mmCIF file of C-alpha atoms in Angstrom:
data_model
loop_
_atom_site.group_PDB
_atom_site.id
_atom_site.type_symbol
_atom_site.label_atom_id
_atom_site.label_comp_id
_atom_site.label_asym_id
_atom_site.label_seq_id
_atom_site.Cartn_x
_atom_site.Cartn_y
_atom_site.Cartn_z
ATOM 1 C CA MET A 1102 -30.525 107.600 95.568
ATOM 2 C CA LEU A 1103 -32.116 107.539 99.017
ATOM 3 C CA MET A 1104 -35.647 107.574 97.538
ATOM 4 C CA ASN A 1105 -34.773 104.630 95.266
ATOM 5 C CA GLN A 1106 -33.453 102.689 98.264
ATOM 6 C CA ILE A 1107 -36.657 103.384 100.191
ATOM 7 C CA LYS A 1108 -38.781 102.195 97.256
ATOM 8 C CA THR A 1109 -36.701 99.044 96.991
ATOM 9 C CA MET A 1110 -37.259 98.339 100.700
ATOM 10 C CA LEU A 1111 -41.000 98.935 100.390
ATOM 11 C CA ALA A 1112 -41.234 96.643 97.394
ATOM 12 C CA ALA A 1113 -39.311 93.982 99.291
ATOM 13 C CA GLY A 1114 -41.770 94.343 102.155
ATOM 14 C CA LEU A 1115 -44.643 93.599 99.823
ATOM 15 C CA MET A 1116 -42.807 90.603 98.362
ATOM 16 C CA MET A 1117 -42.362 89.212 101.887
ATOM 17 C CA LEU A 1118 -46.110 89.055 102.450
ATOM 18 C CA PRO A 1119 -47.292 85.437 102.849
ATOM 19 C CA VAL A 1120 -48.244 83.293 99.894
ATOM 20 C CA ALA A 1121 -51.878 83.972 100.817
ATOM 21 C CA VAL A 1122 -51.888 87.231 98.895
ATOM 22 C CA MET A 1123 -51.351 85.275 95.681
ATOM 23 C CA ALA A 1124 -55.138 84.942 95.597
ATOM 24 C CA GLN A 1125 -54.909 88.471 94.228
ATOM 25 C CA GLU A 1126 -51.774 87.912 92.183
ATOM 26 C CA ASN A 1127 -52.466 90.437 89.415
ATOM 27 C CA VAL A 1128 -53.399 93.183 91.857
ATOM 28 C CA LYS A 1129 -50.261 92.563 93.921
ATOM 29 C CA LYS A 1130 -48.033 92.698 90.844
ATOM 30 C CA ALA A 1131 -49.662 95.936 89.684
ATOM 31 C CA PHE A 1132 -49.199 97.462 93.153
ATOM 32 C CA ASP A 1133 -45.540 96.386 93.110
ATOM 33 C CA ALA A 1134 -45.023 97.952 89.683
ATOM 34 C CA LEU A 1135 -46.188 101.366 90.862
ATOM 35 C CA ILE A 1136 -44.274 101.215 94.142
ATOM 36 C CA GLN A 1137 -41.057 100.215 92.371
ATOM 37 C CA ASP A 1138 -41.342 102.822 89.626
ATOM 38 C CA THR A 1139 -38.532 105.345 90.024
ATOM 39 C CA SER A 1140 -40.720 108.256 88.908
ATOM 40 C CA ALA A 1141 -43.217 107.729 91.749
ATOM 41 C CA GLU A 1142 -42.962 109.965 94.802
ATOM 42 C CA LEU A 1143 -44.041 107.810 97.764
ATOM 43 C CA HIS A 1144 -44.847 108.287 101.446
ATOM 44 C CA ALA A 1145 -45.368 104.981 103.245
ATOM 45 C CA HIS A 1146 -47.221 104.017 106.443
ATOM 46 C CA HIS A 1147 -47.102 100.543 108.003
ATOM 47 C CA LYS A 1148 -48.693 98.781 110.962
ATOM 48 C CA LEU A 1149 -48.609 95.080 111.875
ATOM 49 C CA GLU A 1150 -49.909 93.231 114.939
ATOM 50 C CA LYS A 1151 -49.475 89.568 115.853
ATOM 51 C CA ASP A 1152 -50.698 87.316 118.616
ATOM 52 C CA PRO A 1153 -47.838 87.508 121.173
ATOM 53 C CA GLU A 1154 -48.176 83.817 122.041
ATOM 54 C CA THR A 1155 -48.580 82.225 118.603
ATOM 55 C CA GLY A 1156 -46.980 84.831 116.350
ATOM 56 C CA VAL A 1157 -49.975 84.614 114.008
ATOM 57 C CA LYS A 1158 -50.845 87.838 112.242
ATOM 58 C CA GLU A 1159 -54.050 89.468 113.486
ATOM 59 C CA SER A 1160 -53.928 92.922 111.929
ATOM 60 C CA GLN A 1161 -52.116 94.696 109.101
ATOM 61 C CA LEU A 1162 -52.290 98.141 107.533
ATOM 62 C CA ASP A 1163 -49.907 99.257 104.797
ATOM 63 C CA TRP A 1164 -50.679 102.365 102.789
ATOM 64 C CA TRP A 1165 -48.806 104.663 100.459
ATOM 65 C CA GLU A 1166 -49.494 108.197 99.305
ATOM 66 C CA PHE A 1167 -48.130 108.650 95.783
ATOM 67 C CA THR A 1168 -47.642 111.252 93.092
ATOM 68 C CA LEU A 1169 -46.996 110.191 89.497
ATOM 69 C CA PRO A 1170 -46.183 112.228 86.406
ATOM 70 C CA LYS A 1171 -49.025 112.112 83.879
ATOM 71 C CA SER A 1172 -46.785 110.141 81.530
ATOM 72 C CA LYS A 1173 -46.997 107.238 84.016
ATOM 73 C CA GLN A 1174 -50.790 107.080 84.240
ATOM 74 C CA GLN A 1175 -50.692 103.590 82.714
ATOM 75 C CA LEU A 1176 -49.466 102.297 86.089
ATOM 76 C CA VAL A 1177 -52.798 103.344 87.613
ATOM 77 C CA LYS A 1178 -54.765 101.907 84.697
ATOM 78 C CA ASN A 1179 -52.869 98.639 85.078
ATOM 79 C CA ILE A 1180 -53.979 98.376 88.704
ATOM 80 C CA GLN A 1181 -57.594 98.924 87.685
ATOM 81 C CA ARG A 1182 -57.230 96.224 85.045
ATOM 82 C CA ALA A 1183 -55.643 93.906 87.607
ATOM 83 C CA PHE A 1184 -58.725 94.135 89.819
ATOM 84 C CA GLU A 1185 -60.762 92.996 86.835
ATOM 85 C CA LEU A 1186 -58.396 90.068 86.210
ATOM 86 C CA ASP A 1187 -58.596 88.986 89.872
ATOM 87 C CA ARG A 1188 -62.354 89.500 90.102
ATOM 88 C CA GLU A 1189 -63.087 85.765 90.335
ATOM 89 C CA GLN A 1190 -60.777 85.390 93.329
ATOM 90 C CA ALA A 1191 -62.371 88.316 95.178
ATOM 91 C CA TYR A 1192 -65.600 88.038 97.145
ATOM 92 C CA SER A 1193 -66.257 91.752 96.792
ATOM 93 C CA ILE A 1194 -65.138 94.458 94.352
ATOM 94 C CA SER A 1195 -66.315 98.051 94.855
ATOM 95 C CA THR A 1196 -65.761 101.325 93.005
ATOM 96 C CA GLY A 1197 -66.827 104.899 93.663
ATOM 97 C CA SER A 1198 -65.772 108.522 93.860
ATOM 98 C CA ASN A 1199 -65.614 111.388 96.338
ATOM 99 C CA SER A 1200 -66.755 114.775 95.091
ATOM 100 C CA ARG A 1201 -67.004 116.242 98.586
ATOM 101 C CA GLY A 1202 -63.634 115.731 100.229
ATOM 102 C CA GLY A 1203 -62.995 116.191 103.926
ATOM 103 C CA GLU A 1204 -63.798 112.604 104.840
ATOM 104 C CA GLY A 1205 -63.573 109.145 103.365
ATOM 105 C CA VAL A 1206 -66.403 107.426 101.543
ATOM 106 C CA GLU A 1207 -65.685 103.845 102.622
ATOM 107 C CA LEU A 1208 -63.990 102.320 105.678
ATOM 108 C CA LEU A 1209 -61.913 99.154 105.319
ATOM 109 C CA ALA A 1210 -61.631 97.251 108.563
ATOM 110 C CA VAL A 1211 -58.223 96.552 110.096
ATOM 111 C CA GLY A 1212 -57.950 93.677 112.549
ATOM 112 C CA ASN A 1213 -61.218 92.830 114.296
ATOM 113 C CA SER A 1214 -62.697 96.306 114.651
ATOM 114 C CA ASN A 1215 -65.920 97.718 113.215
ATOM 115 C CA SER A 1216 -65.283 101.256 114.440
ATOM 116 C CA SER A 1217 -61.862 102.004 112.962
ATOM 117 C CA GLY A 1218 -59.819 101.175 109.892
ATOM 118 C CA TYR A 1219 -58.450 102.598 106.661
ATOM 119 C CA SER A 1220 -60.565 105.319 105.058
ATOM 120 C CA VAL A 1221 -61.000 105.076 101.278
ATOM 121 C CA GLY A 1222 -61.841 108.166 99.236
ATOM 122 C CA GLU A 1223 -60.063 110.798 101.300
ATOM 123 C CA ILE A 1224 -58.946 112.853 98.292
ATOM 124 C CA LYS A 1225 -61.606 115.277 97.050
ATOM 125 C CA GLY A 1226 -62.527 114.535 93.454
ATOM 126 C CA SER A 1227 -60.853 111.128 93.493
ATOM 127 C CA ASP A 1228 -62.068 107.795 92.130
ATOM 128 C CA TYR A 1229 -61.426 104.571 93.998
ATOM 129 C CA ILE A 1230 -61.601 100.818 93.677
ATOM 130 C CA TYR A 1231 -61.004 98.098 96.243
ATOM 131 C CA GLY A 1232 -61.296 94.338 96.449
ATOM 132 C CA LEU A 1233 -61.697 91.873 99.328
ATOM 133 C CA PHE A 1234 -59.981 88.474 99.187
ATOM 134 C CA ILE A 1235 -60.268 85.629 101.702
ATOM 135 C CA ASP A 1236 -56.903 84.632 103.169
ATOM 136 C CA PRO A 1237 -56.479 81.123 101.677
ATOM 137 C CA GLU A 1238 -54.181 80.138 104.542
ATOM 138 C CA ASP A 1239 -57.065 80.647 106.974
ATOM 139 C CA THR A 1240 -58.971 77.354 106.846
ATOM 140 C CA GLU A 1241 -61.794 78.855 108.908
ATOM 141 C CA ARG A 1242 -62.239 81.654 106.316
ATOM 142 C CA ILE A 1243 -62.323 84.273 109.065
ATOM 143 C CA HIS A 1244 -59.667 86.662 107.726
ATOM 144 C CA ARG A 1245 -59.388 88.593 104.506
ATOM 145 C CA TYR A 1246 -57.035 90.910 102.649
ATOM 146 C CA ALA A 1247 -58.276 94.194 101.206
ATOM 147 C CA TYR A 1248 -56.475 95.999 98.382
ATOM 148 C CA ALA A 1249 -57.467 99.591 97.603
ATOM 149 C CA LEU A 1250 -56.527 102.206 95.026
ATOM 150 C CA GLU A 1251 -57.590 105.863 95.056
ATOM 151 C CA TRP A 1252 -56.490 108.358 92.405
ATOM 152 C CA LYS A 1253 -57.104 111.828 91.018
ATOM 153 C CA ASP A 1254 -55.953 113.294 87.716
ATOM 154 C CA LYS A 1255 -54.500 116.756 88.392
ATOM 155 C CA GLY A 1256 -53.511 117.610 84.834
ATOM 156 C CA ASP A 1257 -49.748 117.169 84.743
ATOM 157 C CA GLU A 1258 -49.651 114.576 87.530
ATOM 158 C CA ILE A 1259 -51.725 111.905 89.257
ATOM 159 C CA LEU A 1260 -52.254 112.026 93.015
ATOM 160 C CA GLY A 1261 -53.309 108.871 94.802
ATOM 161 C CA ARG A 1262 -53.120 106.310 97.578
ATOM 162 C CA LEU A 1263 -52.614 102.542 97.725
ATOM 163 C CA ALA A 1264 -53.562 100.389 100.705
ATOM 164 C CA ILE A 1265 -53.467 96.801 101.931
ATOM 165 C CA THR A 1266 -55.352 95.816 105.069
ATOM 166 C CA TYR A 1267 -55.747 92.504 106.887
ATOM 167 C CA ALA A 1268 -58.840 91.969 109.012
ATOM 168 C CA THR A 1269 -61.587 89.587 110.003
ATOM 169 C CA THR A 1270 -64.480 89.390 107.557
ATOM 170 C CA LEU A 1271 -67.644 91.411 107.991
ATOM 171 C CA LYS A 1272 -69.534 88.139 108.576
ATOM 172 C CA TYR A 1273 -67.250 87.269 111.486
ATOM 173 C CA ARG A 1274 -67.374 90.754 112.996
ATOM 174 C CA GLN A 1275 -71.152 90.790 112.851
ATOM 175 C CA GLY A 1276 -71.457 87.616 114.886
ATOM 176 C CA ASN A 1277 -71.467 85.091 112.029
ATOM 177 C CA ARG A 1278 -75.022 85.874 111.001
ATOM 178 C CA THR A 1279 -76.125 84.593 107.604
ATOM 179 C CA THR A 1280 -77.597 87.938 106.572
ATOM 180 C CA MET A 1281 -77.158 91.355 108.111
ATOM 181 C CA ARG A 1282 -78.746 94.759 107.864
ATOM 182 C CA GLN A 1283 -76.476 97.584 106.815
ATOM 183 C CA ARG A 1284 -76.520 101.328 106.227
ATOM 184 C CA ILE A 1285 -74.244 102.411 103.392
ATOM 185 C CA ILE A 1286 -73.218 105.929 102.410
ATOM 186 C CA VAL A 1287 -72.322 106.698 98.803
ATOM 187 C CA ASN A 1288 -71.046 110.176 98.013
ATOM 188 C CA GLY A 1289 -72.837 111.613 101.012
ATOM 189 C CA THR A 1290 -76.154 109.822 100.360
ATOM 190 C CA ALA A 1291 -77.331 107.218 102.882
ATOM 191 C CA TYR A 1292 -79.025 104.052 101.621
ATOM 192 C CA GLU A 1293 -81.037 102.159 104.250
ATOM 193 C CA GLY A 1294 -82.731 98.773 104.294
ATOM 194 C CA HIS A 1295 -80.331 96.848 102.065
ATOM 195 C CA ASP A 1296 -79.474 93.239 102.796
ATOM 196 C CA PHE A 1297 -75.935 91.921 102.543
ATOM 197 C CA ASN A 1298 -75.192 88.216 102.367
ATOM 198 C CA ALA A 1299 -72.663 86.411 104.532
ATOM 199 C CA GLN A 1300 -69.840 87.472 102.227
ATOM 200 C CA GLY A 1301 -70.835 91.122 102.410
ATOM 201 C CA SER A 1302 -72.267 91.270 98.882
ATOM 202 C CA PHE A 1303 -75.267 93.441 98.130
ATOM 203 C CA VAL A 1304 -78.607 91.677 97.686
ATOM 204 C CA PRO A 1305 -81.583 93.951 96.768
ATOM 205 C CA LEU A 1306 -84.748 93.345 98.763
ATOM 206 C CA ASP A 1307 -87.244 94.593 96.177
ATOM 207 C CA SER A 1308 -87.632 96.531 92.946
ATOM 208 C CA SER A 1309 -87.349 99.925 94.662
ATOM 209 C CA ASN A 1310 -83.934 99.013 96.072
ATOM 210 C CA TRP A 1311 -82.939 97.660 92.665
ATOM 211 C CA LEU A 1312 -83.926 100.936 91.011
ATOM 212 C CA ALA A 1313 -81.997 102.930 93.626
ATOM 213 C CA MET A 1314 -78.823 100.982 92.918
ATOM 214 C CA PHE A 1315 -79.329 101.233 89.155
ATOM 215 C CA ASN A 1316 -79.805 104.982 89.400
ATOM 216 C CA MET A 1317 -76.678 105.328 91.553
ATOM 217 C CA TYR A 1318 -74.459 103.546 89.014
ATOM 218 C CA ALA A 1319 -76.118 105.317 86.079
ATOM 219 C CA LYS A 1320 -75.363 108.693 87.675
ATOM 220 C CA LYS A 1321 -71.754 107.703 88.252
ATOM 221 C CA PHE A 1322 -71.389 106.801 84.584
ATOM 222 C CA ARG A 1323 -73.154 109.925 83.336
ATOM 223 C CA ASN A 1324 -70.957 112.162 85.508
ATOM 224 C CA ASN A 1325 -67.873 111.119 83.546
ATOM 225 C CA PRO A 1326 -68.544 108.572 80.762
ATOM 226 C CA THR A 1327 -64.948 108.753 79.489
ATOM 227 C CA SER A 1328 -63.212 108.259 82.847
ATOM 228 C CA THR A 1329 -61.077 105.221 83.628
ATOM 229 C CA SER A 1330 -63.868 103.993 85.953
ATOM 230 C CA SER A 1331 -66.657 104.128 83.363
ATOM 231 C CA SER A 1332 -66.243 100.498 82.273
ATOM 232 C CA TYR A 1333 -66.658 99.345 85.896
ATOM 233 C CA TYR A 1334 -69.939 101.217 86.245
ATOM 234 C CA ALA A 1335 -71.166 99.756 82.960
ATOM 235 C CA ASN A 1336 -70.248 96.273 84.159
ATOM 236 C CA TYR A 1337 -72.042 96.737 87.483
ATOM 237 C CA ILE A 1338 -75.178 97.890 85.671
ATOM 238 C CA ASN A 1339 -74.959 94.789 83.496
ATOM 239 C CA GLU A 1340 -74.574 92.540 86.552
ATOM 240 C CA LEU A 1341 -77.471 94.315 88.245
ATOM 241 C CA CYS A 1342 -79.673 93.593 85.229
ATOM 242 C CA LYS A 1343 -78.902 89.873 85.558
ATOM 243 C CA LYS A 1344 -80.273 89.707 89.112
ATOM 244 C CA PRO A 1345 -83.698 88.067 89.653
ATOM 245 C CA GLU A 1346 -85.005 91.311 91.141
ATOM 246 C CA ALA A 1347 -84.684 92.952 87.729
ATOM 247 C CA GLN A 1348 -87.463 90.720 86.430
ATOM 248 C CA LYS A 1349 -89.753 91.892 89.224
ATOM 249 C CA LEU A 1350 -89.870 95.406 87.746
ATOM 250 C CA THR A 1351 -93.170 96.482 86.273
ATOM 251 C CA PRO A 1352 -93.416 96.805 82.466
ATOM 252 C CA GLU A 1353 -93.287 100.595 82.820
ATOM 253 C CA GLU A 1354 -90.223 100.417 85.067
ATOM 254 C CA LYS A 1355 -88.487 98.108 82.582
ATOM 255 C CA LYS A 1356 -89.269 100.564 79.803
ATOM 256 C CA ILE A 1357 -87.749 103.446 81.803
ATOM 257 C CA VAL A 1358 -84.648 101.393 82.641
ATOM 258 C CA THR A 1359 -84.036 100.241 79.056
ATOM 259 C CA GLN A 1360 -84.443 103.789 77.781
ATOM 260 C CA GLU A 1361 -81.916 105.005 80.336
ATOM 261 C CA ILE A 1362 -79.454 102.239 79.438
ATOM 262 C CA GLY A 1363 -79.807 103.242 75.785
ATOM 263 C CA LYS A 1364 -78.865 106.813 76.693
ATOM 264 C CA LEU A 1365 -75.843 105.556 78.641
ATOM 265 C CA ALA A 1366 -74.762 103.448 75.652
ATOM 266 C CA ASN A 1367 -74.850 106.561 73.465
ATOM 267 C CA LEU A 1368 -72.511 108.301 75.919
ATOM 268 C CA ALA A 1369 -69.956 105.464 75.847
ATOM 269 C CA ASP A 1370 -66.813 106.256 73.848
ATOM 270 C CA ASP A 1371 -65.793 102.684 73.053
ATOM 271 C CA GLU A 1372 -67.510 99.707 71.453
ATOM 272 C CA PHE A 1373 -66.832 97.350 74.356
ATOM 273 C CA THR A 1374 -68.731 99.512 76.849
ATOM 274 C CA LYS A 1375 -71.556 100.005 74.341
ATOM 275 C CA ALA A 1376 -71.795 96.216 73.989
ATOM 276 C CA ILE A 1377 -72.014 95.808 77.774
ATOM 277 C CA PHE A 1378 -74.955 98.212 77.886
ATOM 278 C CA LEU A 1379 -76.690 96.469 74.970
ATOM 279 C CA ASN A 1380 -76.369 93.165 76.816
ATOM 280 C CA ALA A 1381 -77.822 94.789 79.939
ATOM 281 C CA MET A 1382 -80.853 95.914 77.888
ATOM 282 C CA LYS A 1383 -81.354 92.322 76.679
ATOM 283 C CA GLN A 1384 -81.303 91.094 80.281
ATOM 284 C CA ILE A 1385 -84.075 93.533 81.229
ATOM 285 C CA LYS A 1386 -86.245 92.699 78.216
#
């Protein structure tokens, strides 16, 4: 009874968030569904800071550790699907995994800090997805909400974490520069010399960077082509093939890429993912 009361209070807390979060309506509803589910074992953590003079929110961090019985795995799949449904409202959607453990793979800012925040990918062997959404109540487009899901299938149960953070955008924290140089780390591998636009989206500089990103997503798909994240990797490869940089590849590089995409398509276990890969091959050709 006590656990159900706690879950009800947590769900109410989410429902009290400002209308701004409706920019990610499907994601919010999917988060609520998991938090309210009576079979979920939850441990919650909350932090909120406001300007003492104006009462305007400056920083927020809400995150939940959860354990679900395997029979409830659809709740996790629904959240993944919700990110896809809210993709157009997001200015950034990212997915990945952590095979190392011991430390997070990504850091989501909280407030106006570059050095601290919520660490995504803390669970060894987990997959994760997160999306960034501009706060529509902020007319200056300085603040954003981040929603993150991390999960790991442990056989008879699913272990995971949910998080919501409120912070200034990367553009604002980096001094409002139009483009910025970044160093990103993916599964322990550092990628240097990539440009990010003002919204924090990846923009390849040349064909070598394009090939590095393609290889990264291809490896992620090959590692587990039947996982719940496989369709995201296929979609990112397809989007990568639409970029102008893809047409700057040499004929030999295009041949290698199309052959690799063909191999990935053969690994796909559903027709939709196969079709995505076939479309990616058309973009390259």
